[in-house]
Structures are given as structure tokens and as C-alpha cells.
PDB file of C-alpha atoms in Angstrom:
ATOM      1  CA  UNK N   1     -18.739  -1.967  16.907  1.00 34.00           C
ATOM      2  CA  UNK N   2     -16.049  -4.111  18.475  1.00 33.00           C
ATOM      3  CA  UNK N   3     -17.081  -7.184  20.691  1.00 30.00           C
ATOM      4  CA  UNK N   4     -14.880  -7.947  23.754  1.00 29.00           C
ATOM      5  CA  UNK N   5     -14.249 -12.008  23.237  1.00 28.00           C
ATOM      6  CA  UNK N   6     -12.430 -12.566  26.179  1.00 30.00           C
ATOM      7  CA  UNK N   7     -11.000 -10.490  29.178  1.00 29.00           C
ATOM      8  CA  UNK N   8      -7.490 -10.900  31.181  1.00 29.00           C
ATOM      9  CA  UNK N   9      -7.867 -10.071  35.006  1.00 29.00           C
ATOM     10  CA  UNK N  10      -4.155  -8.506  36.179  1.00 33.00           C
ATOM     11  CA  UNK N  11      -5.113  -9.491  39.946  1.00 35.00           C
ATOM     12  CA  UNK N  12      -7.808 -11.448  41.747  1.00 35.00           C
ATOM     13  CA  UNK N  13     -11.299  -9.595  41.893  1.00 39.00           C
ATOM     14  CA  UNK N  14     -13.554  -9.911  45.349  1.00 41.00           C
ATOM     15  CA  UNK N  15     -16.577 -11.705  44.362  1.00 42.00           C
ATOM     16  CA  UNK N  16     -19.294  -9.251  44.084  1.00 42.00           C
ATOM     17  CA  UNK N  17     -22.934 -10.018  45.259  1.00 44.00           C
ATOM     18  CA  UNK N  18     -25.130 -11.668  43.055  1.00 45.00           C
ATOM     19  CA  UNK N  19     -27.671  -9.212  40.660  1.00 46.00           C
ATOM     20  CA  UNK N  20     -31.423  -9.920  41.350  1.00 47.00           C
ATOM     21  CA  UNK N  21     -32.289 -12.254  38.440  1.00 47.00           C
ATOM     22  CA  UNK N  22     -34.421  -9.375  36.872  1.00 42.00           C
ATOM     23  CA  UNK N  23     -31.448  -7.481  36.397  1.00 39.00           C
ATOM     24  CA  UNK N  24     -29.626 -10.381  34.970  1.00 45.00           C
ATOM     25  CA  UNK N  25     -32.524 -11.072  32.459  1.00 44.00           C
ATOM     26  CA  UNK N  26     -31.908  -6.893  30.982  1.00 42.00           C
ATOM     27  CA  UNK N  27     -28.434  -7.763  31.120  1.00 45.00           C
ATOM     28  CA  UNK N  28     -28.147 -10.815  28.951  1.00 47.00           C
ATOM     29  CA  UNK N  29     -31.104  -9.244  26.696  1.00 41.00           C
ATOM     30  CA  UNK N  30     -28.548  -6.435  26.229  1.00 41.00           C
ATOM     31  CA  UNK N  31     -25.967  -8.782  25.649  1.00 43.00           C
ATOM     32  CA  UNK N  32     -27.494 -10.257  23.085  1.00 41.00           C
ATOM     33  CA  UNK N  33     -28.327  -7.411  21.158  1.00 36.00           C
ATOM     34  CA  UNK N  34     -24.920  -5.981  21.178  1.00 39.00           C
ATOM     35  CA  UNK N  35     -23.733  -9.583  19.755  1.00 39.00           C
ATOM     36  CA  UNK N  36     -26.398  -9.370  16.999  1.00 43.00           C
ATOM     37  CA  UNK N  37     -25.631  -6.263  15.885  1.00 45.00           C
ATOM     38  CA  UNK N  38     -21.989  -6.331  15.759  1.00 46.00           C
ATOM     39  CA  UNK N  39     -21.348  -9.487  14.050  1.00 46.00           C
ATOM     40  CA  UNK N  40     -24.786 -11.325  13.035  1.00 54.00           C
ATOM     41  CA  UNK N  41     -26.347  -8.868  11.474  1.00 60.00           C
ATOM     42  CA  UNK N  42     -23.254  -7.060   9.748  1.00 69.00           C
ATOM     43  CA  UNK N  43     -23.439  -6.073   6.467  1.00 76.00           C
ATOM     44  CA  UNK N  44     -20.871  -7.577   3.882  1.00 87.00           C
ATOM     45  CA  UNK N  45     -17.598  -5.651   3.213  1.00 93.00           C
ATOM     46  CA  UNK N  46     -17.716  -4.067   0.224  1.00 96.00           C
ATOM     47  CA  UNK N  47     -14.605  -6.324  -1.501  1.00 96.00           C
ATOM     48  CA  UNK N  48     -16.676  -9.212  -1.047  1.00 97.00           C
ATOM     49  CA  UNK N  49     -19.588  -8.155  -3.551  1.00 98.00           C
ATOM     50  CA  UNK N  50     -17.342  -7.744  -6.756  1.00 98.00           C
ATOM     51  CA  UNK N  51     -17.035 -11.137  -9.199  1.00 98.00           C
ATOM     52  CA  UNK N  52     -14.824 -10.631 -12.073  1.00 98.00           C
ATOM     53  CA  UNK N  53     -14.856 -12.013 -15.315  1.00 98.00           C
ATOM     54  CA  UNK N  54     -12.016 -11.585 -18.024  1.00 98.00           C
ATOM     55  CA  UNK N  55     -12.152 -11.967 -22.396  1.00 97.00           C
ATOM     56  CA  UNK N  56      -9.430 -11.669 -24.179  1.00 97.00           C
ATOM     57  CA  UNK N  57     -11.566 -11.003 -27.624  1.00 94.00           C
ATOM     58  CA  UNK N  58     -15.060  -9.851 -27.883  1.00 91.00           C
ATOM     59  CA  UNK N  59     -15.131  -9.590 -31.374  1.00 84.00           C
ATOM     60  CA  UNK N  60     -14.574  -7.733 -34.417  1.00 83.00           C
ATOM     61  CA  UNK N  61     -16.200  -3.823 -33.507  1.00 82.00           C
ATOM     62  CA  UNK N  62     -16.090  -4.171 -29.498  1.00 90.00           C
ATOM     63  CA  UNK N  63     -12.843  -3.714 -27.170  1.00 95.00           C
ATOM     64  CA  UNK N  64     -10.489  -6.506 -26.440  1.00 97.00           C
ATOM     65  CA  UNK N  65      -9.063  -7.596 -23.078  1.00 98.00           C
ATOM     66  CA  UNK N  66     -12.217  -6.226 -21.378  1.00 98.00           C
ATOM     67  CA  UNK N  67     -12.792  -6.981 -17.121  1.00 98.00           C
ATOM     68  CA  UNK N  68     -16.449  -7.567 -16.525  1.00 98.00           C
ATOM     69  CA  UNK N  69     -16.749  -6.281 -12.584  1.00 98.00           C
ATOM     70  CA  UNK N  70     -19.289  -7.638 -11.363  1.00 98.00           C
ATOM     71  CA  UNK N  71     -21.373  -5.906  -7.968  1.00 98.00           C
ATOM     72  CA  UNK N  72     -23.489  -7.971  -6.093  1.00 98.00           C
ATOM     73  CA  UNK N  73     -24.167  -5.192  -4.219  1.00 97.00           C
ATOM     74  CA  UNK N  74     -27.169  -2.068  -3.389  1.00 97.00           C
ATOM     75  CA  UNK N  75     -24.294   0.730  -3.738  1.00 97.00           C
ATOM     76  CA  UNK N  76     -21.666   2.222  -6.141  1.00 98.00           C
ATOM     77  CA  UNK N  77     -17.912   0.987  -5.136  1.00 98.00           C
ATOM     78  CA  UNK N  78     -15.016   1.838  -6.361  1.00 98.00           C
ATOM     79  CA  UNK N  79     -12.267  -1.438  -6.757  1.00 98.00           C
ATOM     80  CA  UNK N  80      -8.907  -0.752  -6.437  1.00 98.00           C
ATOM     81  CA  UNK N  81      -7.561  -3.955  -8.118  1.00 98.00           C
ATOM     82  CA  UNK N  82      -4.347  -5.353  -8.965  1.00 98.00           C
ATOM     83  CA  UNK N  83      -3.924  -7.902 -11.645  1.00 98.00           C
ATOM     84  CA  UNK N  84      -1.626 -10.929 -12.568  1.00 98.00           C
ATOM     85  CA  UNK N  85      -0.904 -11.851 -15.590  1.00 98.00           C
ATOM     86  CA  UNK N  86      -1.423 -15.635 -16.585  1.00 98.00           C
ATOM     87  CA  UNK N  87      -0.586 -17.420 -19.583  1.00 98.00           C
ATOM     88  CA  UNK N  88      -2.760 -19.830 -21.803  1.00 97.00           C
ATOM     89  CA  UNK N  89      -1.661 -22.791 -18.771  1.00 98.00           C
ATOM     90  CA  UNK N  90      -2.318 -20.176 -16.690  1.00 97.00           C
ATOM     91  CA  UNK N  91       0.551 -19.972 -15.039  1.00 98.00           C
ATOM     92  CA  UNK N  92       1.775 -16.318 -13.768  1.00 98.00           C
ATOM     93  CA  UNK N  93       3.862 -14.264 -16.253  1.00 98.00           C
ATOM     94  CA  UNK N  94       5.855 -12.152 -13.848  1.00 97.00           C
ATOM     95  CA  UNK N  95       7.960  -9.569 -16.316  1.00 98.00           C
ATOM     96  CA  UNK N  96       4.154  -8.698 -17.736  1.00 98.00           C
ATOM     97  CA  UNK N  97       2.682  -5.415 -16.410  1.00 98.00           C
ATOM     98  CA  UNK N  98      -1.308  -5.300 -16.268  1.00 98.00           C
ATOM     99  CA  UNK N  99      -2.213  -1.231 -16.003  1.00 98.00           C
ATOM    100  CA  UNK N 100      -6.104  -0.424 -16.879  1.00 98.00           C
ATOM    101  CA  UNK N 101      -7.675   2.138 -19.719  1.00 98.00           C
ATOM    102  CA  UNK N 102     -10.283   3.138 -16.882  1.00 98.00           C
ATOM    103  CA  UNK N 103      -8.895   3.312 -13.676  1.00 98.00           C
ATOM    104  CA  UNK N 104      -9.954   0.266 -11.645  1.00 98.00           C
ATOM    105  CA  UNK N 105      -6.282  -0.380 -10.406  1.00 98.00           C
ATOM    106  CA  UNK N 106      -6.162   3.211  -9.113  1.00 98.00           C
ATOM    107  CA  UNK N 107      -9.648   3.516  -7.774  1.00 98.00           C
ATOM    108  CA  UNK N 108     -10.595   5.565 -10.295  1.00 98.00           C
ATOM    109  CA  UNK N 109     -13.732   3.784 -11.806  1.00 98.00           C
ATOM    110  CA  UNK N 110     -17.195   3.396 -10.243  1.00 98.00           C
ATOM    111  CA  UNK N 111     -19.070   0.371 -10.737  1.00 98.00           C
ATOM    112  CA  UNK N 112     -22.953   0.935 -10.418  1.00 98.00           C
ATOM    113  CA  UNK N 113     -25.054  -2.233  -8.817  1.00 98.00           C
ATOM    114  CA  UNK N 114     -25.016  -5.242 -11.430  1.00 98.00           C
ATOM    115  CA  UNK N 115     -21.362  -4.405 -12.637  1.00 98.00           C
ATOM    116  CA  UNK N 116     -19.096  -2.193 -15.101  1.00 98.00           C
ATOM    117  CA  UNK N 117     -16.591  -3.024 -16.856  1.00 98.00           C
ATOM    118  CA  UNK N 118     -12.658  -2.157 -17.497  1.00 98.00           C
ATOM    119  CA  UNK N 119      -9.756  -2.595 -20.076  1.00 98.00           C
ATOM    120  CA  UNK N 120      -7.154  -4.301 -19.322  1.00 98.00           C
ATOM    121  CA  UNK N 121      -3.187  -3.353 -21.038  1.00 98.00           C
ATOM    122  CA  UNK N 122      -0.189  -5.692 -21.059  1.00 98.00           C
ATOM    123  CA  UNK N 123       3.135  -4.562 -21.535  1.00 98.00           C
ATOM    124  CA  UNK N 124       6.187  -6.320 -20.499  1.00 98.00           C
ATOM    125  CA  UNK N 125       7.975  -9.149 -21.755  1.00 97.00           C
ATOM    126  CA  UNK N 126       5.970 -11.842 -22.576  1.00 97.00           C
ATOM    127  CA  UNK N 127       2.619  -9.682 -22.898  1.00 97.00           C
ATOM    128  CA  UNK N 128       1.760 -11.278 -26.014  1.00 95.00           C
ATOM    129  CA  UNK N 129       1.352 -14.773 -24.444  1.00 97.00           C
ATOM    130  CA  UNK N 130      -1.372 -13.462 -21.554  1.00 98.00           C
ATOM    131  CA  UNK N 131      -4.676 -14.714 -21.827  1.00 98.00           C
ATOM    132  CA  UNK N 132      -5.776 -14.197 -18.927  1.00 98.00           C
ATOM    133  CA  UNK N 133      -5.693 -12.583 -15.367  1.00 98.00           C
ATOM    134  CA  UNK N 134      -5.722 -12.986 -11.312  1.00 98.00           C
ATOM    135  CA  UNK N 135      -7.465 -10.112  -9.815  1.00 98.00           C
ATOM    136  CA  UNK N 136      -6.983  -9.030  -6.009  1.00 98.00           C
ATOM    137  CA  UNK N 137      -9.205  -6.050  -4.270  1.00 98.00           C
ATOM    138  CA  UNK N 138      -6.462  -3.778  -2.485  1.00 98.00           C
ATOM    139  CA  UNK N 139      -9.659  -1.843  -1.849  1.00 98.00           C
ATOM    140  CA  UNK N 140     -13.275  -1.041  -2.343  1.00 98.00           C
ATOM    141  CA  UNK N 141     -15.165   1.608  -1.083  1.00 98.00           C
ATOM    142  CA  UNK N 142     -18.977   2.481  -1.144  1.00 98.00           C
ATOM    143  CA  UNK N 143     -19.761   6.057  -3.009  1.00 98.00           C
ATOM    144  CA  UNK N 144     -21.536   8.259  -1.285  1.00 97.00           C
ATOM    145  CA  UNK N 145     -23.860   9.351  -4.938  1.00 97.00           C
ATOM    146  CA  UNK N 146     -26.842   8.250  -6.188  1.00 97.00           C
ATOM    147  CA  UNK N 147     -27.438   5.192  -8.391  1.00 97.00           C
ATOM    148  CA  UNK N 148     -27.617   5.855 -12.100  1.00 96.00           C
ATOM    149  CA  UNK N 149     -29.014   3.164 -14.043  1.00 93.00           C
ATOM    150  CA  UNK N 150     -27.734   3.979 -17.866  1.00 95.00           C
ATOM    151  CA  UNK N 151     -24.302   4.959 -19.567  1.00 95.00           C
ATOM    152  CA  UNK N 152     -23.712   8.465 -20.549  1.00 97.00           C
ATOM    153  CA  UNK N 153     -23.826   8.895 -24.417  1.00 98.00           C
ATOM    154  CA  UNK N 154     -21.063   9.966 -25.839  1.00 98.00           C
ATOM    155  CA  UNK N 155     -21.150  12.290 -29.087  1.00 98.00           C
ATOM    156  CA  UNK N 156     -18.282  13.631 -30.256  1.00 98.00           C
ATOM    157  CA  UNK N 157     -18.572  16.874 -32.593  1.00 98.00           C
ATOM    158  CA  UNK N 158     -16.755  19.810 -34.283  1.00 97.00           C
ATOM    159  CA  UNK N 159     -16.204  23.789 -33.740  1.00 94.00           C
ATOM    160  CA  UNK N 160     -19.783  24.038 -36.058  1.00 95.00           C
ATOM    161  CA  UNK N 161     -21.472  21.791 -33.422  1.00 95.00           C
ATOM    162  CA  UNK N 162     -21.647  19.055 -36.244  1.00 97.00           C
ATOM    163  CA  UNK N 163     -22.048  15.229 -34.932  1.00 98.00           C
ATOM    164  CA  UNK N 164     -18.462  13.238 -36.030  1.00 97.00           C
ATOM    165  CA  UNK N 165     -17.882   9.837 -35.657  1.00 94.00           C
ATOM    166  CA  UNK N 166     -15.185   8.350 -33.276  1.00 94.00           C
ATOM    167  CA  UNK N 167     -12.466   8.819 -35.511  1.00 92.00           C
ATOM    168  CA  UNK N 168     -12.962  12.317 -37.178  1.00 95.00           C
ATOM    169  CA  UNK N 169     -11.005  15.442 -35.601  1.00 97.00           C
ATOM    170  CA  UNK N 170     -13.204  16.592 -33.474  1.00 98.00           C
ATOM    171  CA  UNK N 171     -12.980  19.386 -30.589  1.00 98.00           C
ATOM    172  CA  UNK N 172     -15.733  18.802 -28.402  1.00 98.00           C
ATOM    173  CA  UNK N 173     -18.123  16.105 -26.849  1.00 98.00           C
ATOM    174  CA  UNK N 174     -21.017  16.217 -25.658  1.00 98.00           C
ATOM    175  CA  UNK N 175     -22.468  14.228 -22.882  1.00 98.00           C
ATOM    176  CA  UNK N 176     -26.312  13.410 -21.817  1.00 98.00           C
ATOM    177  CA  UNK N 177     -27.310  11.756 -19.036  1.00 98.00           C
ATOM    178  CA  UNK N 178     -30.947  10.253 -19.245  1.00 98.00           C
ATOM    179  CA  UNK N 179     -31.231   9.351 -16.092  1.00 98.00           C
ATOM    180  CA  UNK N 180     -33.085  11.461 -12.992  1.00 98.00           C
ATOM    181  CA  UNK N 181     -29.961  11.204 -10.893  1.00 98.00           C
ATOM    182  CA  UNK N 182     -26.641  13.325 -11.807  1.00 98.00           C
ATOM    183  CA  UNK N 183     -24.233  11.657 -13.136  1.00 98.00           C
ATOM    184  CA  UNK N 184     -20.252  11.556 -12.571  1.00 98.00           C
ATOM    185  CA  UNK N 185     -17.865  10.410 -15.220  1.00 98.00           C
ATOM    186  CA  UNK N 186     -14.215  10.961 -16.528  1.00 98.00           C
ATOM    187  CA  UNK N 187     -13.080  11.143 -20.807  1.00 98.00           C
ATOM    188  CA  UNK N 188     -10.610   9.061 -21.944  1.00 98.00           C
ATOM    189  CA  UNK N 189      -9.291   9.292 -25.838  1.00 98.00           C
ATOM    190  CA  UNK N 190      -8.047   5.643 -26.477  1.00 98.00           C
ATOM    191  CA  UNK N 191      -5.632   5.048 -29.400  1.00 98.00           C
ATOM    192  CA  UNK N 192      -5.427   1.513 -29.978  1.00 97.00           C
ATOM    193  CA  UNK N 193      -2.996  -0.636 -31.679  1.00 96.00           C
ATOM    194  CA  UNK N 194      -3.471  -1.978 -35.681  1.00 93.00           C
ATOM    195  CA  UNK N 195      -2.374  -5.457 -34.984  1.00 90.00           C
ATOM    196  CA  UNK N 196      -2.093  -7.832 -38.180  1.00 86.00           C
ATOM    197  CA  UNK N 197      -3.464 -11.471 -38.216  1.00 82.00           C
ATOM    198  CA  UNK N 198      -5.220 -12.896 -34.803  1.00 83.00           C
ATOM    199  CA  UNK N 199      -3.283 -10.578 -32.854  1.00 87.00           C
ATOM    200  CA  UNK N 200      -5.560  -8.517 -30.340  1.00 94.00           C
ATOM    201  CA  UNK N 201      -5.864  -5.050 -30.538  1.00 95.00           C
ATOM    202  CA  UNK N 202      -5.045  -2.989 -26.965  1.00 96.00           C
ATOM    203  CA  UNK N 203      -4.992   0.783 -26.102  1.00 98.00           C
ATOM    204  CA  UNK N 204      -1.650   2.178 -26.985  1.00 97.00           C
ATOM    205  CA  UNK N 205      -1.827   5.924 -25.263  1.00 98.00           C
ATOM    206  CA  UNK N 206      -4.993   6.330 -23.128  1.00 98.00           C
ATOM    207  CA  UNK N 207      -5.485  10.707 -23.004  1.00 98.00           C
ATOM    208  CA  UNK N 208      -7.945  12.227 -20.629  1.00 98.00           C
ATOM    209  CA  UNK N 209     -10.351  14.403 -22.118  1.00 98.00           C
ATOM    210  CA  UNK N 210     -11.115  17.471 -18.803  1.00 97.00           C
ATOM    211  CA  UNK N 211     -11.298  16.102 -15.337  1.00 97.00           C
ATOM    212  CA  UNK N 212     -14.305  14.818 -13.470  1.00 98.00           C
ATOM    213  CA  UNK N 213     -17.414  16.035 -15.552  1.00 98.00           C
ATOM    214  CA  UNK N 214     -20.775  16.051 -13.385  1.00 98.00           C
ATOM    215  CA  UNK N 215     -23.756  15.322 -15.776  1.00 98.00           C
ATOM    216  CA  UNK N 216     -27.006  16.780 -14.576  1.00 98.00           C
ATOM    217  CA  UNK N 217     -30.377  14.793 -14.496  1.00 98.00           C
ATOM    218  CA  UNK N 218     -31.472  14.694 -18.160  1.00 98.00           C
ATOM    219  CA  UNK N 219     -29.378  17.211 -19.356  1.00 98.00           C
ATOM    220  CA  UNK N 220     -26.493  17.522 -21.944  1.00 98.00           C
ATOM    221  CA  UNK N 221     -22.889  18.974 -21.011  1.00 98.00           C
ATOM    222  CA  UNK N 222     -20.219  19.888 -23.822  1.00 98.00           C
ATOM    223  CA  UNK N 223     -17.291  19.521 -23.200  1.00 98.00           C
ATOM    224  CA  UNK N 224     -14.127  20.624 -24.963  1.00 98.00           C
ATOM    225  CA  UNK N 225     -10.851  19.396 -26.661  1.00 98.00           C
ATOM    226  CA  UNK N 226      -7.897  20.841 -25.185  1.00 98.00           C
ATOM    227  CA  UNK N 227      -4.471  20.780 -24.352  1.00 98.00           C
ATOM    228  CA  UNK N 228      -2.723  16.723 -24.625  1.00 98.00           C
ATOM    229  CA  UNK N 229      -6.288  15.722 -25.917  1.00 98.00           C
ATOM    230  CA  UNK N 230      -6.626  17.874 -28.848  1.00 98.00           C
ATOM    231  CA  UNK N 231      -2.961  16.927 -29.388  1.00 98.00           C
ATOM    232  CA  UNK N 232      -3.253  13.037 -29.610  1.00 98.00           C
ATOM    233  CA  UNK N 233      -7.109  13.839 -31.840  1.00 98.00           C
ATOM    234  CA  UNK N 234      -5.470  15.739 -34.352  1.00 97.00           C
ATOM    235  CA  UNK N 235      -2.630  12.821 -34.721  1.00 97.00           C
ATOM    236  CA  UNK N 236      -4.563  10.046 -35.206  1.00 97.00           C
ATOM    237  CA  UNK N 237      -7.806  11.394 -36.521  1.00 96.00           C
ATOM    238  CA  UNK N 238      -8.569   8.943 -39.972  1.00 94.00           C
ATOM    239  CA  UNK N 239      -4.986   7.313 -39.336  1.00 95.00           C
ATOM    240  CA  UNK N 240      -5.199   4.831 -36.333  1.00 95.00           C
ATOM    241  CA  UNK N 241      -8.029   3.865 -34.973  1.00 95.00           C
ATOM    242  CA  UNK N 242      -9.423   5.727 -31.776  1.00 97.00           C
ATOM    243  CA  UNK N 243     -12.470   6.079 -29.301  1.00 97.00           C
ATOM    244  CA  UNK N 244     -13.759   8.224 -27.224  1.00 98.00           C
ATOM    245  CA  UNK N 245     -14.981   6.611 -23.909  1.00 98.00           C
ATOM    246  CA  UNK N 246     -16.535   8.027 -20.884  1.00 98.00           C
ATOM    247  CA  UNK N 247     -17.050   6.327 -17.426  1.00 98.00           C
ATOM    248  CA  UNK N 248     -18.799   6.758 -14.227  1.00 98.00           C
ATOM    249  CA  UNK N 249     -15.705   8.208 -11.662  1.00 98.00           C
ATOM    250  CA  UNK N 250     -15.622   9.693  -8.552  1.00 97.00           C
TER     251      UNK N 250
END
């Protein structure tokens, strides 16, 4: 609601009688509550609730270059974030691109009330030397779904309906939802790199696995392998190592 701060007069305006004073009273009662609820009142923009938080490791088993987003808020937003490199003095490393495994620079991911998280890619001269980031919120918007309080599990399995593990060849997935609200999420196959020594380990192709899947209320959906995805399983199935990763989405 937008409050009028100040007024211009073009030309001079005949003074008008005065009100009686009971009218004045309604008036600046009315006045009042306009003020309070256009500006005292207002809830926080959405940008303001997220916090981020940035590791380069995590350790051995668990993703590298992970973004913690953090959402101070009641409702599910969805970031749309753009990143700067930094190096170790943190000073900007301009030639290095930052590009996400889940979306949060596109507005792709959802982050639920209490925070999500993201992976981050460099690529770019220099990438190597970034250890950490600036993030800026081009955008955030509230979702209009409800508020799920778990992660989806993710089970990957063959054409038998046999459980695999992450990096066996298999054609389908199959995602529960325990919670009482539905669920929406996207599939992403990650390949990642086989760095030697203390380098760190980043997704190398990123392949989506279907588009937006809708999980009912404690309920399972299968979902299968097709096209680019059962492609880039069938490469690097027991070769490279790989995950399959779903995350809320809108």
C-alpha cells in the first residue's frame, strides 16, 4: 500500500473551513492506521530472510563446495542468487564462473523454513584457487505450496525393481515422501570429478532425471531413466563416481 510522504500544490488552494474536531479525531485515527499498516507493520521482503553459509570440503563421503541457505522465514522461497568467486585472501577472481548443481542461480530450488542447501561449480581460469564465495539475491519469491518438513528418499533401482546403490546402472528411482503434505522436487544425475591429492571433487555434467515430479503425501512415485539420463548412467555406472540427487523445485 503506498503512503503519500509529501504533496506539491500546482496553484494556491482557498482555505477551506475548519472540520468539527470530531471529524478530525476519525481522520487522524484513520491516518494512523493507514501508516501502521503500510510501513510499521510490514512484513520482511522475502531476500532479507536467507543467510548463507559456504564449505569448500565437508569431508570424505559428503559433497564438496556445498551453499548452506539459510531461511529465517514461515514460507518456502525460491533464491535466485548470483555468486562471486573469492580466493583464499578473498579477493574476487573475475575469469572464474560460479553455476549451481541445483538451481539456486536460476530460481530453480526451493528452500523450506530453516534452510536447504546447494552445490556450487567453478570453472574458469583460476577456479582451482576459489575458496570461497559472495552471494547476491537477484530474487526471492514466496511459494505458494505447503511446508514439507523431510527430504524425499531417493532409491535408485533396476528393470527387476531391485534396490542399486548410487553407482550401479540403474533405470529407475523411486521417490517417497513421508510427509502429510505433497511434495515437489526435480532429479539430477551428478557425475563428479576423481581429483588426486587434496584436490576437491565438483560435479562435472549435472543430467536431469524427468521434469518436476509431484510426490504425494506418504506415497512412493517411480520414476524412470530415459533419454540424456540413461545415457550419462550407462557411461559412468562402476567407472566415475555418480549420485543421484533430488530437490524440492517449483
Amino acid at each position: 500500500m503506498p503512503l503519500l510522504l509529501a504533496a506539491t500544490a500546482t496553484h494556491p488552494r482557498r482555505r477551506a473551513r475548519t472540520a468539527p474536531a470530531t471529524l478530525r479525531m476519525v481522520a487522524g485515527l484513520v491516518a494512523a492506521l493507514l501508516l501502521a499498516g503500510c510501513g510499521l507493520v510490514s512484513p520482511p521482503r522475502p531476500a532479507s530472510l536467507l543467510r548463507f553459509e559456504f564449505a569448500p570440503t565437508t569431508g570424505d563421503g559428503y559433497m564438496n563446495q556445498l551453499l548452506t541457505i539459510y531461511n529465517d522465514g514461515t514460507r518456502l522461497l525460491a533464491p535466485t542468487l548470483e555468486f562471486t568467486a573469492l580466493d583464499a585472501a578473498r579477493s574476487p577472481l573475475p575469469a572464474v564462473q560460479v553455476t549451481t548443481v541445483y538451481g539456486s542461480d536460476r530460481g530453480r530450488l526451493v528452500v523450506p523454513p530453516g534452510g536447504g542447501v546447494d552445490v556450487l561449480v567453478f570453472t574458469g581460469e583460476g577456479a582451482p584457487l576459489a575458496e570461497d564465495v559472495t552471494v547476491s539475491v537477484r530474487a526471492a519469491e514466496v511459494v505458494d505450496a505447503p511446508v514439507v518438513g523431510v527430504e524425499p528418499v531417493v532409491t535408485p533401482m533396476d528393470d527387476a525393481g531391485r534396490v542399486l546403490d548410487r553407482n550401479g546402472r540403474f533405470t529407475a528411482v523411486s521417490l517417497r515422501n513421508d510427509d502429510s503434505e505433497p511434495m515437489s522436487v526435480r532429479l539430477v544425475y551428478i557425475i563428479w570429478t576423481d581429483p588426486e591429492g587434496d584436490q576437491r571433487q565438483q560435479a562435472q555434467q549435472v543430467v536431469p532425471v524427468g521434469d518436476l515430479i509431484v510426490v504425494p503425501p506418504k506415497r512412493s512415485t517411480l520414476v524412470p531413466v530415459a533419454g540424456a539420463a540413461r545415457t550419462a548412467v550407462a557411461g559412468a555406472a562402476g567407472r566415475v563416481p555418480a549420485s543421484i540427487k533430488a530437490y524440492l523445485s517449483r
